[in-house]
Coordinates of C-alpha atoms and ligand atoms in Angstrom, one line a residue:
M21 CA -3.7 32.0 -8.2
G22 CA -2.9 28.7 -9.9
L23 CA -4.3 26.2 -12.2
I24 CA -5.3 23.0 -10.6
V25 CA -6.4 19.8 -12.3
Q26 CA -8.5 17.6 -10.0
K27 CA -9.5 14.0 -10.8
Y28 CA -12.3 12.3 -9.0
G29 CA -12.6 8.5 -9.2
G30 CA -15.7 6.4 -9.5
S31 CA -16.1 5.8 -5.8
S32 CA -16.0 9.6 -5.1
V33 CA -19.0 10.1 -7.4
A34 CA -20.8 6.9 -6.8
D35 CA -24.2 8.5 -6.3
A36 CA -26.0 11.9 -6.3
E37 CA -24.8 12.6 -2.8
G38 CA -21.2 11.9 -3.9
L39 CA -21.6 14.2 -6.9
K40 CA -22.9 17.0 -4.7
R41 CA -20.1 16.5 -2.2
V42 CA -17.5 16.7 -5.0
A43 CA -19.2 19.7 -6.5
N44 CA -18.8 21.5 -3.2
R45 CA -15.1 20.7 -3.1
I46 CA -14.6 21.9 -6.6
V47 CA -16.4 25.2 -5.9
A48 CA -14.3 25.7 -2.7
T49 CA -11.1 25.3 -4.8
K50 CA -12.5 27.8 -7.3
K51 CA -13.5 30.2 -4.5
A52 CA -9.9 30.0 -3.2
G53 CA -8.9 31.8 -6.4
H54 CA -7.8 29.0 -8.6
Q55 CA -8.7 28.0 -12.1
V56 CA -10.1 24.5 -11.9
V57 CA -10.2 21.7 -14.5
V58 CA -11.8 18.5 -13.3
V59 CA -11.5 15.0 -14.8
V60 CA -14.1 12.6 -13.7
S61 CA -14.5 8.8 -13.8
A62 CA -17.7 6.9 -14.3
M63 CA -20.0 6.6 -11.3
G64 CA -19.2 3.7 -8.9
D65 CA -19.0 0.4 -10.8
T66 CA -20.6 1.7 -14.0
T67 CA -17.7 0.6 -16.2
D68 CA -17.9 -3.0 -14.9
E69 CA -21.6 -3.0 -15.3
L70 CA -21.4 -1.8 -18.9
I71 CA -18.8 -4.5 -19.6
D72 CA -21.1 -7.2 -18.1
L73 CA -23.9 -5.9 -20.3
A74 CA -21.7 -6.0 -23.4
N75 CA -20.7 -9.6 -22.7
Q76 CA -24.4 -10.5 -22.4
V77 CA -25.1 -9.5 -25.9
S78 CA -21.8 -10.6 -27.4
P79 CA -19.0 -12.8 -26.1
M80 CA -16.4 -10.8 -28.1
P81 CA -17.7 -7.3 -28.4
H82 CA -16.0 -5.2 -31.1
G83 CA -13.4 -2.9 -29.7
R84 CA -14.8 0.2 -31.4
E85 CA -18.3 -0.4 -30.0
L86 CA -17.1 -1.4 -26.6
D87 CA -15.2 1.9 -26.3
M88 CA -18.3 3.8 -27.5
L89 CA -20.3 2.1 -24.8
L90 CA -17.8 2.5 -22.0
T91 CA -17.1 6.2 -22.6
A92 CA -20.8 6.8 -21.9
G93 CA -20.1 6.1 -18.2
E94 CA -17.9 9.1 -18.0
R95 CA -20.3 11.3 -20.0
I96 CA -23.0 10.6 -17.4
S97 CA -20.8 11.7 -14.5
M98 CA -19.4 14.8 -16.2
A99 CA -22.8 16.2 -17.1
L100 CA -24.2 15.5 -13.7
L101 CA -21.2 17.1 -12.0
A102 CA -21.5 20.2 -14.2
M103 CA -25.2 20.4 -13.2
A104 CA -24.4 20.0 -9.5
I105 CA -21.8 22.8 -9.8
G106 CA -24.3 25.0 -11.7
N107 CA -26.8 24.4 -8.9
L108 CA -24.2 26.0 -6.5
G109 CA -24.2 29.1 -8.6
H110 CA -21.0 28.5 -10.5
E111 CA -20.5 28.0 -14.1
A112 CA -19.2 24.6 -15.3
Q113 CA -19.0 23.2 -18.8
S114 CA -18.5 19.5 -19.5
F115 CA -16.4 18.1 -22.3
T116 CA -15.9 14.7 -23.7
G117 CA -12.3 13.5 -24.1
S118 CA -12.5 14.3 -27.7
Q119 CA -13.7 17.8 -27.1
A120 CA -11.0 18.3 -24.6
G121 CA -8.4 17.5 -27.2
V122 CA -7.2 14.2 -26.0
I123 CA -5.8 12.6 -29.2
T124 CA -4.8 9.0 -29.2
D125 CA -3.7 6.2 -31.4
S126 CA -6.4 3.8 -32.6
S127 CA -5.8 0.9 -30.2
H128 CA -9.3 0.3 -28.8
G129 CA -9.3 -0.5 -25.1
A130 CA -5.7 0.5 -24.6
A131 CA -5.2 3.7 -26.6
R132 CA -2.1 5.8 -26.0
I133 CA -2.3 9.5 -25.9
I134 CA -0.4 11.1 -28.8
D135 CA -1.2 14.7 -28.2
V136 CA -3.4 17.0 -26.1
T137 CA -4.8 20.1 -27.6
P138 CA -7.0 21.6 -24.9
G139 CA -8.1 24.8 -26.7
R140 CA -11.7 24.5 -25.6
I141 CA -10.7 23.9 -22.0
Q142 CA -8.5 27.1 -22.1
H143 CA -11.5 29.0 -23.5
A144 CA -13.8 27.8 -20.8
L145 CA -11.2 28.8 -18.2
A146 CA -10.7 32.2 -19.8
D147 CA -14.5 32.7 -19.5
G148 CA -14.2 32.0 -15.8
A149 CA -15.9 28.6 -16.0
I150 CA -14.9 25.4 -14.4
A151 CA -14.1 22.8 -17.0
I152 CA -15.2 19.2 -16.4
V153 CA -13.7 16.5 -18.6
A154 CA -14.7 12.9 -19.1
G155 CA -11.8 10.8 -18.1
F156 CA -10.4 7.6 -19.8
Q157 CA -11.2 8.5 -23.3
G158 CA -10.0 10.2 -26.4
I159 CA -10.3 10.3 -30.2
S160 CA -8.1 8.4 -32.6
Q161 CA -6.0 10.6 -34.8
D162 CA -6.3 8.3 -37.8
T163 CA -9.8 6.8 -37.6
K164 CA -11.5 9.6 -35.7
D165 CA -13.2 6.9 -33.6
I166 CA -13.7 7.2 -29.9
T167 CA -11.1 5.3 -27.9
T168 CA -10.5 4.4 -24.2
L169 CA -7.1 4.4 -22.4
G170 CA -7.5 1.2 -20.5
R171 CA -9.1 0.5 -17.1
G172 CA -8.3 3.2 -14.6
G173 CA -7.3 5.5 -17.4
S174 CA -8.9 8.7 -16.0
D175 CA -5.7 9.2 -13.9
T176 CA -3.8 9.4 -17.1
T177 CA -6.3 11.9 -18.7
A178 CA -5.8 14.1 -15.6
V179 CA -2.0 14.1 -15.7
A180 CA -2.0 14.5 -19.5
L181 CA -4.3 17.5 -19.3
A182 CA -2.4 19.0 -16.4
A183 CA 0.9 18.7 -18.4
A184 CA -0.7 20.2 -21.5
L185 CA -2.2 23.1 -19.5
E186 CA 1.0 23.5 -17.5
A187 CA -1.0 23.2 -14.3
D188 CA 0.6 23.8 -11.0
V189 CA -0.5 20.4 -9.6
C190 CA -2.6 17.4 -10.5
E191 CA -4.7 16.3 -7.6
I192 CA -6.0 12.7 -7.8
Y193 CA -8.9 12.2 -5.5
T194 CA -9.7 8.7 -4.4
D195 CA -11.3 6.7 -1.6
V196 CA -8.2 6.4 0.6
D197 CA -6.1 9.2 2.1
G198 CA -3.1 8.6 -0.2
V199 CA -0.5 6.1 -1.1
F200 CA 0.0 3.6 1.7
T201 CA 2.9 1.2 2.5
A202 CA 0.5 -1.6 1.6
D203 CA -3.2 -1.9 0.6
P204 CA -5.0 -0.9 3.7
R205 CA -7.8 -3.4 2.8
V206 CA -5.2 -6.1 3.4
V207 CA -2.9 -4.5 6.0
P208 CA -5.0 -2.3 8.4
S209 CA -1.8 -1.0 10.0
A210 CA -0.5 0.4 6.7
R211 CA 1.1 3.8 6.9
K212 CA 0.4 6.8 4.6
L213 CA 3.5 7.9 2.7
K214 CA 4.1 11.7 2.7
T215 CA 6.1 11.4 -0.5
V216 CA 6.9 8.7 -2.9
T217 CA 9.2 9.1 -5.9
Y218 CA 8.0 8.6 -9.5
E219 CA 10.4 5.7 -9.7
E220 CA 9.0 4.0 -6.6
M221 CA 5.4 4.7 -7.7
L222 CA 6.0 3.3 -11.1
E223 CA 7.3 0.0 -9.6
L224 CA 4.4 -0.1 -7.1
A225 CA 1.8 0.6 -9.8
A226 CA 3.4 -2.0 -12.1
S227 CA 3.3 -4.5 -9.3
G228 CA -0.4 -4.2 -8.7
A229 CA -0.9 -1.2 -6.4
K230 CA -4.1 0.2 -7.7
V231 CA -4.0 3.6 -6.3
L232 CA -2.6 5.2 -9.5
H233 CA -2.6 4.1 -13.1
L234 CA 0.8 3.1 -14.3
R235 CA 0.7 5.3 -17.4
C236 CA -0.2 8.4 -15.4
V237 CA 2.9 8.0 -13.4
E238 CA 5.0 7.6 -16.5
Y239 CA 3.4 10.7 -17.9
A240 CA 4.0 12.7 -14.7
R241 CA 7.6 11.7 -14.6
R242 CA 8.2 12.7 -18.2
F243 CA 6.8 16.2 -17.5
D244 CA 8.0 16.4 -13.9
L245 CA 4.5 17.2 -12.8
P246 CA 3.8 16.7 -9.1
I247 CA 0.8 14.5 -8.3
H248 CA -1.1 14.9 -5.0
V249 CA -3.0 11.7 -4.2
R250 CA -5.7 12.4 -1.6
S251 CA -9.1 11.5 -0.4
S252 CA -12.3 13.3 -1.6
F253 CA -13.9 12.2 1.7
S254 CA -11.6 14.0 4.0
N255 CA -9.4 17.2 4.1
N256 CA -6.3 15.3 5.1
E257 CA -3.0 16.0 3.3
G258 CA -2.4 13.0 1.0
T259 CA 0.7 11.7 -0.6
W260 CA 2.9 13.7 -3.0
V261 CA 4.4 11.8 -6.0
V262 CA 7.5 13.7 -6.8
K263 CA 11.0 13.4 -8.4
D264 CA 12.9 13.0 -5.1
H265 CA 12.1 12.6 -1.5
P266 CA 12.6 16.0 0.3
E267 CA 16.0 16.4 2.0
G268 CA 16.1 15.4 5.6
D269 CA 12.8 13.7 5.6
T270 CA 14.1 10.7 7.5
M271 CA 10.8 8.9 7.8
E272 CA 10.5 8.9 4.1
Q273 CA 14.0 7.6 3.6
A274 CA 13.0 4.3 4.8
I275 CA 14.6 1.6 2.7
I276 CA 11.2 0.1 1.7
A277 CA 8.6 2.5 0.4
G278 CA 5.9 -0.1 0.2
I279 CA 4.5 -3.5 -0.7
A280 CA 2.3 -4.2 -3.6
H281 CA 0.3 -7.4 -4.3
D282 CA -1.4 -8.7 -7.4
K283 CA -3.8 -11.5 -8.0
S284 CA -4.5 -10.8 -11.6
E285 CA -1.8 -12.9 -13.1
A286 CA -1.5 -16.6 -14.1
K287 CA 1.5 -18.8 -14.7
I288 CA 2.2 -20.9 -17.8
T289 CA 4.8 -23.6 -17.6
I290 CA 6.1 -25.1 -20.8
V291 CA 7.4 -28.5 -19.9
G292 CA 10.3 -30.4 -21.6
V293 CA 11.5 -27.7 -24.0
P294 CA 14.5 -28.8 -26.1
D295 CA 17.6 -26.8 -24.9
R296 CA 18.5 -25.4 -28.4
T297 CA 19.5 -21.9 -29.4
G298 CA 16.4 -20.0 -30.6
T299 CA 13.6 -21.9 -28.9
A300 CA 12.9 -19.2 -26.3
A301 CA 13.0 -16.6 -29.0
R302 CA 10.5 -18.6 -31.0
I303 CA 8.1 -19.1 -28.0
F304 CA 8.2 -15.5 -26.9
Q305 CA 7.9 -14.2 -30.5
A306 CA 4.6 -16.1 -30.8
I307 CA 3.4 -14.6 -27.6
A308 CA 4.5 -11.1 -28.6
D309 CA 2.8 -11.4 -32.0
A310 CA -0.5 -11.9 -30.1
Q311 CA 0.2 -8.7 -28.3
I312 CA 0.3 -10.5 -24.9
N313 CA 2.3 -8.7 -22.2
I314 CA 4.3 -11.1 -20.1
D315 CA 5.8 -10.4 -16.7
M316 CA 8.2 -12.7 -15.0
I317 CA 10.1 -15.5 -16.8
V318 CA 12.0 -18.4 -15.3
Q319 CA 13.9 -21.0 -17.1
N320 CA 15.5 -23.9 -15.3
V321 CA 19.0 -25.2 -16.1
S322 CA 18.4 -28.1 -18.5
A323 CA 18.9 -31.6 -17.1
A324 CA 22.2 -32.9 -18.6
A325 CA 20.8 -36.3 -19.3
T326 CA 17.8 -35.2 -21.2
G327 CA 18.8 -31.9 -22.8
L328 CA 15.3 -30.6 -21.8
T329 CA 14.3 -27.6 -19.7
D330 CA 11.1 -26.0 -18.4
I331 CA 10.2 -22.4 -19.0
S332 CA 7.6 -20.6 -16.8
F333 CA 6.2 -17.2 -17.3
T334 CA 3.4 -15.0 -15.8
L335 CA 0.8 -13.1 -17.8
P336 CA -2.5 -11.4 -17.1
K337 CA -5.2 -14.1 -16.4
A338 CA -7.3 -12.4 -19.1
E339 CA -4.7 -13.5 -21.7
G340 CA -4.4 -17.0 -20.4
S341 CA -6.6 -18.9 -22.9
K342 CA -5.2 -17.0 -25.9
A343 CA -1.6 -17.8 -24.8
T344 CA -2.2 -21.5 -24.3
E345 CA -3.9 -21.7 -27.7
I346 CA -1.0 -20.0 -29.4
L347 CA 1.6 -22.2 -27.7
T348 CA -0.3 -25.4 -28.5
K349 CA -0.1 -24.3 -32.2
I350 CA 3.7 -24.2 -32.1
Q351 CA 4.1 -27.3 -29.9
G352 CA 5.1 -29.6 -32.8
E353 CA 7.5 -27.0 -34.2
V354 CA 9.2 -26.2 -30.9
G355 CA 9.0 -29.8 -29.7
F356 CA 8.1 -29.3 -26.1
A357 CA 6.3 -32.0 -24.1
S358 CA 3.3 -30.3 -22.5
L359 CA 1.8 -27.1 -21.1
Q360 CA 0.6 -26.3 -17.6
Y361 CA -1.7 -23.4 -16.8
D362 CA -2.1 -22.1 -13.2
D363 CA -4.3 -19.2 -12.3
Q364 CA -4.1 -19.7 -8.5
I365 CA -1.0 -17.6 -8.1
G366 CA -0.3 -14.3 -6.3
K367 CA 2.6 -11.8 -6.8
L368 CA 4.1 -9.9 -3.9
S369 CA 6.5 -7.1 -4.5
L370 CA 8.7 -5.1 -2.1
V371 CA 9.6 -1.6 -3.5
G372 CA 12.1 1.0 -2.3
A373 CA 14.8 3.2 -3.7
G374 CA 16.8 2.6 -0.6
M375 CA 17.3 -1.1 -1.7
R376 CA 20.0 0.1 -4.0
S377 CA 22.4 0.9 -1.2
H378 CA 21.3 -1.7 1.4
P379 CA 22.5 -5.3 1.1
G380 CA 20.6 -8.1 2.7
I381 CA 17.0 -7.0 1.8
T382 CA 16.4 -10.1 -0.2
A383 CA 17.6 -12.4 2.5
Q384 CA 15.4 -10.6 5.1
F385 CA 12.4 -10.8 2.7
F386 CA 12.7 -14.5 2.0
A387 CA 13.3 -15.2 5.7
C388 CA 10.1 -13.5 6.7
L389 CA 8.2 -15.3 4.0
S390 CA 9.5 -18.7 5.2
E391 CA 8.6 -17.9 8.8
A392 CA 5.1 -17.1 7.6
G393 CA 5.0 -20.4 5.8
V394 CA 4.9 -18.9 2.3
N395 CA 6.5 -21.0 -0.4
I396 CA 8.3 -19.0 -3.2
E397 CA 7.6 -20.2 -6.7
M398 CA 9.2 -17.5 -8.8
I399 CA 11.5 -14.5 -8.2
S400 CA 12.3 -11.4 -10.2
T401 CA 14.0 -8.2 -9.3
S402 CA 14.8 -4.7 -10.6
E403 CA 17.1 -2.2 -9.0
I404 CA 14.5 -1.1 -6.5
R405 CA 12.1 -4.0 -6.4
I406 CA 12.0 -7.7 -5.4
S407 CA 8.9 -9.7 -6.5
I408 CA 7.9 -13.2 -5.8
V409 CA 5.2 -15.5 -6.9
C410 CA 3.4 -17.7 -4.4
R411 CA 0.1 -19.5 -4.0
A412 CA -2.8 -17.0 -4.2
T413 CA -4.1 -18.3 -0.8
D414 CA -0.8 -17.4 0.8
L415 CA -0.6 -13.9 -0.7
E416 CA -2.2 -11.8 2.0
K417 CA -0.4 -13.6 4.8
G418 CA 2.9 -12.8 2.9
V419 CA 2.0 -9.2 2.5
R420 CA 1.4 -8.8 6.3
A421 CA 4.5 -10.7 7.2
A422 CA 6.7 -8.5 5.0
H423 CA 5.0 -5.4 6.2
T424 CA 5.9 -6.2 9.8
A425 CA 9.4 -7.5 9.0
F426 CA 10.3 -4.2 7.3
D427 CA 8.9 -2.1 10.2
L428 CA 6.2 -0.6 8.1
D429 CA 3.4 -1.1 10.6
S430 CA 1.9 2.0 12.1
D431 CA 1.0 2.0 15.7
Q432 CA -2.2 3.7 15.1
V433 CA -4.8 3.0 12.4
E434 CA -4.1 5.6 9.8
A435 CA -5.8 4.1 6.8
V436 CA -9.5 4.8 6.4
V437 CA -11.1 3.2 3.3
Y438 CA -13.9 5.6 2.7
G439 CA -15.7 4.0 -0.1
G440 CA -15.5 1.8 -3.2
T441 CA -16.1 -1.9 -3.5
G442 CA -12.5 -2.6 -4.7
R443 CA -14.1 -4.3 -7.6
Ligands
LIG519 N1 -14.2 4.3 -15.5 C1 -13.0 3.7 -16.0 C2 -12.7 2.4 -15.2 O1 -13.4 2.1 -14.3 C3 -11.8 4.6 -16.0 C4 -11.4 5.1 -14.6 O2 -12.1 4.9 -13.6 O3 -10.4 5.7 -14.5 O4 -11.7 1.8 -15.5
MG520 MG1 -13.3 3.3 -12.2

């Protein structure tokens, strides 16, 4: 008998039918002799709908109130799920994040978990009950206000609880069968990975793969907690996110684990920046002071004749207007000529631990993009990732071309997208 933490995403509990289906799965796990803790997301697109509603009453809703509103989504699903389980003759108790002991900092909308004290969950389990926990939320240690962990944060709740409870596994249930070599919505011939390492999964998640929340993977790696990503709509074995690929699993030792793409970023180009020591520091300090996370940076060699250079960087589209505003403020001081803002870009990333020991991956990647007619605008790399920026309209074409070029295509259709609007 083990302790299993299961997390069900919004598409798995989109309606009453979904809740009942999930309740059955949970009861089956319990009947198999396990202790079960369930973390649940808001139903379907509830979170998006609540955000839309907030924006209708205020263009800039206060973070504290927005968190209070959004956490209601998870409360609805946790209570309904507990009722559905009760109806199957099993005891379930629901808990808010705060009741479950998820303690965070006070950064509304992007709170970090500081500590997890799951005493009430342990009591519920000791009483033989199934514990249902509202995902994506906690309580601030300082202010005692309700916080949220950022979009998609229920994954992180699940992993954090699993670590605190010393669970045997954290199962993340979603609307696809696991982690695929590319988004099956874009590449129908994508292949399901049996295993993916924490390191690869971190790069994939950071590069736009939405199947797991980045912070949950960081958390799992820190505690060496295995994650099993699988579908709540099938009984198929999913993908295991683990420290190392199992020995001798040749399929999994492919050089490339997968391809991620991201359309959520924009590019800012600062034109005609004087090539002086300290200018880049000044520019990026201003951006950092506004808490804006930037991604890729490219600076050209300055033209000898003019002593001027251009600096481009990418950032989340949502931060675009804030960043241009800040840069405009320091334009006189820094002395650059102008700013360009471009939100029609896409980012394509190739990820694989095998890249370390295989030369020529970059050349092969760029060649396949050129054959597909995709123009590269920016490049960045890590030890196990190569990312490029291209036109948003070329992105999906590029993903498919790279998927084929690196032999990732499956000859049968493995990927079934069971639900979700991908919103
Ligand atoms: N309901 C929240 C969201 O949609 C959290 C989650 O689903 O993990 O972002
Ligand atoms: Mg959701």
